[in-house]
Amino acid sequence: MKLRTAMNSLYSASVSLGSRTWRGFRATWRGRGKAGKGAMGEELTERAYAITEEDEPGLVELAAWRAPEDPPPTLTGLVRHHEVKPRDARLPARRLIVWLPPGYDTPGDTRRYPVLYMHDGQNLMDALTAFARVEWNVDETAEALVRAGRVEPVIIVGIYNTGMDRLPEYTHTATEKYPDAGRADLYGDFLVNELKPFIDRAYRTRPEGACTGLAGSSLGGLVSLYLGMKYPDTFTRLGVISPSVWWDERDILGRVAALSGPLPLRIWVDMGTQEGDHEEAETVEDAARLHQALLEKGWPEDDVRYTVYEGAEHTEAAWSARFAEVLEYLYPARGGSMRAATSGE
């Protein structure tokens, strides 16, 4: 059985097993607890490999190693966790991390708050759970911006991904290369009809669509745009960060072009110049095509912000560095440029 890293280094291991059997395994680095991680950030700790009569070598691609050292928690502000189990058995249970703005727990306070839902929740606020132990610093950034009066106080809900289910849940079509993909409609139904009602019951939210956003990076950016277009009455503020426009031969561009006109969505789109191109993606060019498609469909320029970050890579650190700009655009302080009626006045 061979293991290949993202840098094309090859590692091999041999083991004798009976034919026509399944065996679980995990890849670790020198027995020190560093577990392999995939290209989408998923933990590769529960892989299954089919042993056939042909006994052909199996190939597993690893993108990174998860460090064994557990850093101290890095949470800032009032943070709560929940476990949620979707009704549909095709979606696994997952964890939520909820950041509450300063003043939320003030005795007697009855104020209600807008909500931003974000994918890949484990990467957002705590290095202990984040990919490669690098978090987005969403909690620190939001805390500072709210206290400085630069953004509207907002509840942020991080939805953990579920390892090997991340790619299927964050894509809206199956492809020849990824036949198990295309569960975004299922995932979106869970967000709209189960998770959001749960959050609206558990917290003092402003549940109307004008106050509700959805954001993510990479495939998380793609699914944010797809679900925003599907549910424009539920999510009206979209953070489309480093989106995987390349998915399924840029299918998302055709869906934008097929719209009858602009939707009432405020959309942030961005890309870094060092996010890498490969056979399916031309990252900066793809993001520019998406921006242009939205403008051609009639979106006002004030409602689509497109930014290219020189030298920025496809990493949690890069997304952390620009999250403040994303949040200020989607949830400006009262009196800011947001035209939607969000202030409650």
Tab-separated table of C-alpha atoms in Angstrom:
chain	number	residue	atom	x	y	z
A	1	MET	CA	0.000	0.000	0.000
A	2	LYS	CA	1.487	3.372	-1.008
A	3	LEU	CA	0.921	6.764	0.595
A	4	ARG	CA	1.552	9.899	-1.426
A	5	THR	CA	1.829	13.426	-0.037
A	6	ALA	CA	0.815	16.606	-1.829
A	7	MET	CA	4.504	17.216	-2.610
A	8	ASN	CA	4.611	13.911	-4.537
A	9	SER	CA	6.876	12.204	-2.023
A	10	LEU	CA	6.111	8.485	-1.924
A	11	TYR	CA	5.905	6.286	1.153
A	12	SER	CA	5.199	2.586	1.002
A	13	ALA	CA	4.088	-0.065	3.462
A	14	SER	CA	3.365	-3.764	3.055
A	15	VAL	CA	0.811	-5.838	4.889
A	16	SER	CA	-0.602	-9.313	4.232
A	17	LEU	CA	-4.393	-9.612	4.380
A	18	GLY	CA	-6.967	-12.041	3.044
A	19	SER	CA	-8.561	-11.294	-0.310
A	20	ARG	CA	-11.986	-9.710	-0.706
A	21	THR	CA	-11.837	-8.059	2.706
A	22	TRP	CA	-12.106	-4.510	4.007
A	23	ARG	CA	-9.658	-3.080	6.467
A	24	GLY	CA	-9.637	0.279	8.188
A	25	PHE	CA	-6.410	2.202	8.695
A	26	ARG	CA	-4.982	5.621	9.324
A	27	ALA	CA	-1.743	7.237	8.218
A	28	THR	CA	0.457	8.698	10.957
A	29	TRP	CA	3.916	10.220	10.955
A	30	ARG	CA	6.468	8.052	12.789
A	31	GLY	CA	3.939	6.978	15.366
A	32	ARG	CA	3.836	10.425	16.939
A	33	GLY	CA	0.163	11.087	16.431
A	34	LYS	CA	0.426	13.227	13.310
A	35	ALA	CA	-2.582	12.087	11.300
A	36	GLY	CA	-2.863	12.572	7.543
A	37	LYS	CA	-5.246	15.193	6.176
A	38	GLY	CA	-6.782	15.444	2.728
A	39	ALA	CA	-6.828	18.264	0.210
A	40	MET	CA	-10.168	19.519	1.505
A	41	GLY	CA	-8.958	19.624	5.100
A	42	GLU	CA	-10.651	16.385	6.109
A	43	GLU	CA	-9.103	14.134	8.742
A	44	LEU	CA	-7.989	10.901	7.091
A	45	THR	CA	-8.197	8.847	10.285
A	46	GLU	CA	-10.870	6.370	9.292
A	47	ARG	CA	-10.100	5.144	5.791
A	48	ALA	CA	-11.286	1.845	4.384
A	49	TYR	CA	-9.367	-0.087	1.751
A	50	ALA	CA	-10.712	-2.995	-0.298
A	51	ILE	CA	-8.381	-5.995	-0.611
A	52	THR	CA	-8.971	-7.736	-3.941
A	53	GLU	CA	-7.684	-10.960	-5.407
A	54	GLU	CA	-5.491	-8.979	-7.775
A	55	ASP	CA	-3.683	-7.480	-4.747
A	56	GLU	CA	-2.969	-4.245	-6.567
A	57	PRO	CA	-1.248	-1.492	-4.552
A	58	GLY	CA	-3.585	1.105	-3.113
A	59	LEU	CA	-2.838	4.805	-3.449
A	60	VAL	CA	-3.918	7.362	-0.845
A	61	GLU	CA	-3.284	11.085	-1.306
A	62	LEU	CA	-2.343	13.152	1.759
A	63	ALA	CA	-2.240	16.937	1.645
A	64	ALA	CA	-0.850	17.675	5.110
A	65	TRP	CA	-0.109	16.253	8.536
A	66	ARG	CA	-2.098	17.142	11.623
A	67	ALA	CA	0.288	18.116	14.424
A	68	PRO	CA	0.077	15.960	17.580
A	69	GLU	CA	0.602	18.813	19.999
A	70	ASP	CA	-2.616	20.266	21.364
A	71	PRO	CA	-2.314	24.052	21.661
A	72	PRO	CA	-4.288	25.785	24.375
A	73	PRO	CA	-7.820	26.894	23.440
A	74	THR	CA	-7.805	30.243	21.688
A	75	LEU	CA	-11.434	31.275	22.099
A	76	THR	CA	-12.272	34.948	22.636
A	77	GLY	CA	-15.580	36.275	23.943
A	78	LEU	CA	-18.751	34.344	24.682
A	79	VAL	CA	-18.638	31.056	22.754
A	80	ARG	CA	-20.962	28.080	22.962
A	81	HIS	CA	-20.986	24.631	21.360
A	82	HIS	CA	-23.792	22.360	20.197
A	83	GLU	CA	-24.098	18.912	18.665
A	84	VAL	CA	-26.718	18.565	15.936
A	85	LYS	CA	-27.945	15.476	14.133
A	86	PRO	CA	-29.759	15.980	10.820
A	87	ARG	CA	-33.006	14.109	10.332
A	88	ASP	CA	-31.786	12.700	7.032
A	89	ALA	CA	-29.434	9.790	7.718
A	90	ARG	CA	-27.389	10.654	4.634
A	91	LEU	CA	-26.009	13.642	6.550
A	92	PRO	CA	-23.834	12.813	9.562
A	93	ALA	CA	-24.089	14.545	12.918
A	94	ARG	CA	-21.858	17.563	13.388
A	95	ARG	CA	-20.765	20.183	15.870
A	96	LEU	CA	-21.592	23.877	15.924
A	97	ILE	CA	-19.562	26.683	17.437
A	98	VAL	CA	-21.502	29.878	18.181
A	99	TRP	CA	-19.858	33.238	18.876
A	100	LEU	CA	-22.041	35.810	20.621
A	101	PRO	CA	-21.308	39.546	20.384
A	102	PRO	CA	-20.227	41.691	23.339
A	103	GLY	CA	-23.187	42.558	25.529
A	104	TYR	CA	-25.272	39.558	24.524
A	105	ASP	CA	-25.247	38.192	28.067
A	106	THR	CA	-26.054	41.530	29.742
A	107	PRO	CA	-28.827	40.891	32.301
A	108	GLY	CA	-32.174	42.151	31.092
A	109	ASP	CA	-30.974	42.748	27.528
A	110	THR	CA	-33.634	41.759	24.983
A	111	ARG	CA	-31.897	42.930	21.839
A	112	ARG	CA	-31.965	40.601	18.840
A	113	TYR	CA	-29.038	40.110	16.482
A	114	PRO	CA	-28.379	39.249	12.831
A	115	VAL	CA	-26.660	35.930	12.166
A	116	LEU	CA	-23.800	34.890	9.904
A	117	TYR	CA	-23.565	31.148	9.225
A	118	MET	CA	-20.143	29.870	8.162
A	119	HIS	CA	-18.946	26.535	6.799
A	120	ASP	CA	-15.833	24.663	8.008
A	121	GLY	CA	-16.660	25.776	11.535
A	122	GLN	CA	-13.781	23.941	13.181
A	123	ASN	CA	-11.315	26.217	11.371
A	124	LEU	CA	-12.840	29.521	12.431
A	125	MET	CA	-12.155	30.205	16.111
A	126	ASP	CA	-9.966	27.608	17.784
A	127	ALA	CA	-6.493	26.470	16.743
A	128	LEU	CA	-7.114	23.230	18.647
A	129	THR	CA	-9.611	22.102	16.001
A	130	ALA	CA	-8.397	24.046	12.961
A	131	PHE	CA	-6.722	22.570	9.895
A	132	ALA	CA	-2.932	22.571	10.426
A	133	ARG	CA	-3.687	24.292	13.773
A	134	VAL	CA	-4.217	27.623	12.003
A	135	GLU	CA	-7.567	29.305	12.693
A	136	TRP	CA	-9.337	32.201	11.013
A	137	ASN	CA	-9.453	34.221	14.270
A	138	VAL	CA	-13.124	34.922	13.589
A	139	ASP	CA	-13.858	35.426	17.294
A	140	GLU	CA	-10.976	37.833	17.940
A	141	THR	CA	-11.686	39.780	14.753
A	142	ALA	CA	-15.424	40.075	15.342
A	143	GLU	CA	-14.906	41.030	18.977
A	144	ALA	CA	-12.537	43.839	18.037
A	145	LEU	CA	-14.695	45.152	15.187
A	146	VAL	CA	-17.905	45.170	17.230
A	147	ARG	CA	-16.240	46.914	20.184
A	148	ALA	CA	-14.756	49.493	17.815
A	149	GLY	CA	-18.172	50.168	16.273
A	150	ARG	CA	-17.011	49.113	12.815
A	151	VAL	CA	-19.521	46.286	12.330
A	152	GLU	CA	-23.028	45.610	13.505
A	153	PRO	CA	-23.116	43.233	16.501
A	154	VAL	CA	-23.732	39.842	14.910
A	155	ILE	CA	-24.004	36.217	16.013
A	156	ILE	CA	-21.620	33.942	14.104
A	157	VAL	CA	-22.437	30.247	13.761
A	158	GLY	CA	-19.645	27.953	12.601
A	159	ILE	CA	-20.874	24.657	11.138
A	160	TYR	CA	-18.213	21.966	11.385
A	161	ASN	CA	-17.592	19.958	8.262
A	162	THR	CA	-17.710	16.189	8.530
A	163	GLY	CA	-14.411	14.983	7.122
A	164	MET	CA	-14.948	12.834	4.056
A	165	ASP	CA	-18.466	14.260	3.602
A	166	ARG	CA	-17.185	17.802	3.105
A	167	LEU	CA	-16.764	17.642	-0.658
A	168	PRO	CA	-20.152	15.961	-1.283
A	169	GLU	CA	-21.984	18.423	0.973
A	170	TYR	CA	-20.319	21.517	-0.456
A	171	THR	CA	-20.970	20.641	-4.121
A	172	HIS	CA	-24.242	20.863	-6.018
A	173	THR	CA	-23.519	18.357	-8.787
A	174	ALA	CA	-21.885	14.963	-9.104
A	175	THR	CA	-19.131	14.543	-11.695
A	176	GLU	CA	-17.413	11.644	-13.376
A	177	LYS	CA	-14.405	12.143	-11.118
A	178	TYR	CA	-16.524	12.673	-7.998
A	179	PRO	CA	-19.633	10.473	-8.416
A	180	ASP	CA	-20.544	10.770	-4.719
A	181	ALA	CA	-20.633	14.570	-4.836
A	182	GLY	CA	-23.705	16.732	-5.270
A	183	ARG	CA	-25.305	16.780	-1.821
A	184	ALA	CA	-25.532	20.564	-1.534
A	185	ASP	CA	-29.309	20.513	-1.890
A	186	LEU	CA	-29.532	18.033	0.984
A	187	TYR	CA	-27.103	20.092	3.072
A	188	GLY	CA	-28.963	23.295	2.238
A	189	ASP	CA	-32.302	21.823	3.266
A	190	PHE	CA	-30.730	20.902	6.602
A	191	LEU	CA	-29.396	24.440	7.078
A	192	VAL	CA	-32.671	26.146	6.199
A	193	ASN	CA	-35.216	23.813	7.762
A	194	GLU	CA	-33.353	22.358	10.763
A	195	LEU	CA	-30.224	24.219	11.789
A	196	LYS	CA	-31.460	27.796	11.319
A	197	PRO	CA	-34.737	27.174	13.219
A	198	PHE	CA	-32.677	25.621	16.028
A	199	ILE	CA	-30.438	28.697	16.258
A	200	ASP	CA	-33.449	31.021	16.095
A	201	ARG	CA	-34.990	29.168	19.049
A	202	ALA	CA	-31.799	28.971	21.089
A	203	TYR	CA	-30.624	32.579	20.649
A	204	ARG	CA	-32.035	36.083	20.319
A	205	THR	CA	-31.725	36.281	16.561
A	206	ARG	CA	-33.239	38.437	13.883
A	207	PRO	CA	-34.442	35.539	11.732
A	208	GLU	CA	-35.486	37.480	8.632
A	209	GLY	CA	-33.476	36.957	5.480
A	210	ALA	CA	-32.300	40.565	5.354
A	211	CYS	CA	-30.306	39.880	8.536
A	212	THR	CA	-28.936	36.438	7.697
A	213	GLY	CA	-25.693	35.618	5.914
A	214	LEU	CA	-23.751	32.593	4.672
A	215	ALA	CA	-19.996	32.423	4.096
A	216	GLY	CA	-17.161	30.028	3.429
A	217	SER	CA	-13.944	29.499	1.508
A	218	SER	CA	-13.005	27.282	-1.424
A	219	LEU	CA	-15.823	24.756	-1.847
A	220	GLY	CA	-17.416	26.547	1.111
A	221	GLY	CA	-17.461	29.696	-1.007
A	222	LEU	CA	-19.021	27.799	-3.889
A	223	VAL	CA	-21.804	26.324	-1.772
A	224	SER	CA	-22.462	29.702	-0.127
A	225	LEU	CA	-23.204	31.227	-3.525
A	226	TYR	CA	-25.226	28.225	-4.693
A	227	LEU	CA	-27.412	28.169	-1.583
A	228	GLY	CA	-27.762	31.940	-1.551
A	229	MET	CA	-29.117	31.786	-5.089
A	230	LYS	CA	-31.435	28.927	-4.155
A	231	TYR	CA	-32.678	30.525	-0.918
A	232	PRO	CA	-32.541	34.306	-1.530
A	233	ASP	CA	-35.290	34.860	1.018
A	234	THR	CA	-33.241	33.083	3.719
A	235	PHE	CA	-29.643	34.210	3.071
A	236	THR	CA	-29.033	37.690	1.664
A	237	ARG	CA	-25.389	38.355	2.621
A	238	LEU	CA	-22.865	36.012	1.045
A	239	GLY	CA	-19.146	35.648	1.727
A	240	VAL	CA	-17.860	33.870	-1.392
A	241	ILE	CA	-14.208	33.557	-0.386
A	242	SER	CA	-11.711	31.934	-2.769
A	243	PRO	CA	-14.609	30.114	-4.464
A	244	SER	CA	-14.111	26.850	-6.342
A	245	VAL	CA	-15.669	28.219	-9.518
A	246	TRP	CA	-13.934	25.427	-11.446
A	247	TRP	CA	-16.299	22.774	-10.060
A	248	ASP	CA	-18.019	20.711	-12.776
A	249	GLU	CA	-16.635	22.725	-15.681
A	250	ARG	CA	-17.647	26.021	-14.037
A	251	ASP	CA	-21.278	25.010	-13.728
A	252	ILE	CA	-21.954	27.867	-11.287
A	253	LEU	CA	-21.317	30.455	-14.022
A	254	GLY	CA	-24.080	28.946	-16.120
A	255	ARG	CA	-26.450	29.078	-13.169
A	256	VAL	CA	-25.753	32.772	-12.677
A	257	ALA	CA	-26.293	33.388	-16.390
A	258	ALA	CA	-29.618	31.514	-16.257
A	259	LEU	CA	-31.089	33.841	-13.626
A	260	SER	CA	-33.887	36.090	-14.854
A	261	GLY	CA	-32.252	39.034	-13.108
A	262	PRO	CA	-30.292	40.050	-10.028
A	263	LEU	CA	-31.354	38.641	-6.688
A	264	PRO	CA	-31.519	40.727	-3.480
A	265	LEU	CA	-28.103	39.467	-2.383
A	266	ARG	CA	-25.057	41.378	-1.162
A	267	ILE	CA	-22.050	39.342	-2.291
A	268	TRP	CA	-18.379	39.416	-1.380
A	269	VAL	CA	-16.097	37.628	-3.886
A	270	ASP	CA	-12.323	37.397	-3.572
A	271	MET	CA	-9.245	35.443	-4.606
A	272	GLY	CA	-5.518	35.443	-3.867
A	273	THR	CA	-2.964	35.522	-6.655
A	274	GLN	CA	-1.027	32.586	-5.187
A	275	GLU	CA	-3.932	30.201	-4.672
A	276	GLY	CA	-2.656	27.998	-7.448
A	277	ASP	CA	-3.936	26.898	-10.822
A	278	HIS	CA	-4.350	23.306	-11.922
A	279	GLU	CA	-5.941	21.400	-14.759
A	280	GLU	CA	-9.474	22.327	-13.686
A	281	ALA	CA	-9.033	25.766	-12.115
A	282	GLU	CA	-7.688	29.163	-13.095
A	283	THR	CA	-8.327	30.712	-9.731
A	284	VAL	CA	-8.048	34.457	-10.297
A	285	GLU	CA	-9.528	34.259	-13.783
A	286	ASP	CA	-12.415	32.142	-12.494
A	287	ALA	CA	-13.222	34.603	-9.710
A	288	ALA	CA	-13.111	37.465	-12.212
A	289	ARG	CA	-15.507	35.552	-14.487
A	290	LEU	CA	-17.906	35.098	-11.579
A	291	HIS	CA	-17.764	38.791	-10.707
A	292	GLN	CA	-18.389	39.761	-14.319
A	293	ALA	CA	-21.283	37.290	-14.610
A	294	LEU	CA	-22.982	38.880	-11.607
A	295	LEU	CA	-22.544	42.383	-13.003
A	296	GLU	CA	-23.860	41.314	-16.404
A	297	LYS	CA	-26.917	39.853	-14.695
A	298	GLY	CA	-27.672	43.290	-13.282
A	299	TRP	CA	-26.227	43.286	-9.770
A	300	PRO	CA	-25.500	46.858	-8.646
A	301	GLU	CA	-21.778	47.420	-8.175
A	302	ASP	CA	-22.402	48.368	-4.541
A	303	ASP	CA	-23.864	44.903	-3.916
A	304	VAL	CA	-20.929	42.929	-5.328
A	305	ARG	CA	-17.464	43.497	-3.895
A	306	TYR	CA	-14.644	41.790	-5.790
A	307	THR	CA	-11.122	41.872	-4.369
A	308	VAL	CA	-7.879	40.260	-5.532
A	309	TYR	CA	-5.219	39.802	-2.843
A	310	GLU	CA	-1.701	39.986	-4.190
A	311	GLY	CA	0.451	37.131	-2.903
A	312	ALA	CA	-2.350	35.528	-0.861
A	313	GLU	CA	-2.411	31.728	-0.800
A	314	HIS	CA	-5.222	29.187	-0.393
A	315	THR	CA	-4.758	28.864	3.367
A	316	GLU	CA	-6.530	29.509	6.650
A	317	ALA	CA	-3.943	32.190	7.449
A	318	ALA	CA	-4.750	34.085	4.258
A	319	TRP	CA	-8.494	33.944	4.931
A	320	SER	CA	-7.926	35.054	8.503
A	321	ALA	CA	-5.989	38.082	7.269
A	322	ARG	CA	-8.943	39.367	5.236
A	323	PHE	CA	-11.883	38.239	7.340
A	324	ALA	CA	-12.220	41.717	8.882
A	325	GLU	CA	-12.872	43.186	5.428
A	326	VAL	CA	-15.438	40.484	4.683
A	327	LEU	CA	-17.305	41.122	7.937
A	328	GLU	CA	-17.242	44.906	7.526
A	329	TYR	CA	-18.701	44.583	4.044
A	330	LEU	CA	-21.443	42.120	4.969
A	331	TYR	CA	-22.373	43.653	8.337
A	332	PRO	CA	-21.393	47.328	8.340
A	333	ALA	CA	-22.180	49.333	11.448
A	334	ARG	CA	-25.419	51.286	11.474
A	335	GLY	CA	-25.156	54.205	9.153
A	336	GLY	CA	-22.820	52.242	6.863
A	337	SER	CA	-23.351	51.524	3.172
A	338	MET	CA	-25.565	48.465	3.554
A	339	ARG	CA	-28.831	49.381	1.830
A	340	ALA	CA	-30.910	46.501	3.142
A	341	ALA	CA	-33.127	47.254	6.127
A	342	THR	CA	-31.090	45.589	8.801
A	343	SER	CA	-30.877	48.072	11.655
A	344	GLY	CA	-34.286	47.318	13.114
A	345	GLU	CA	-35.197	50.987	13.102
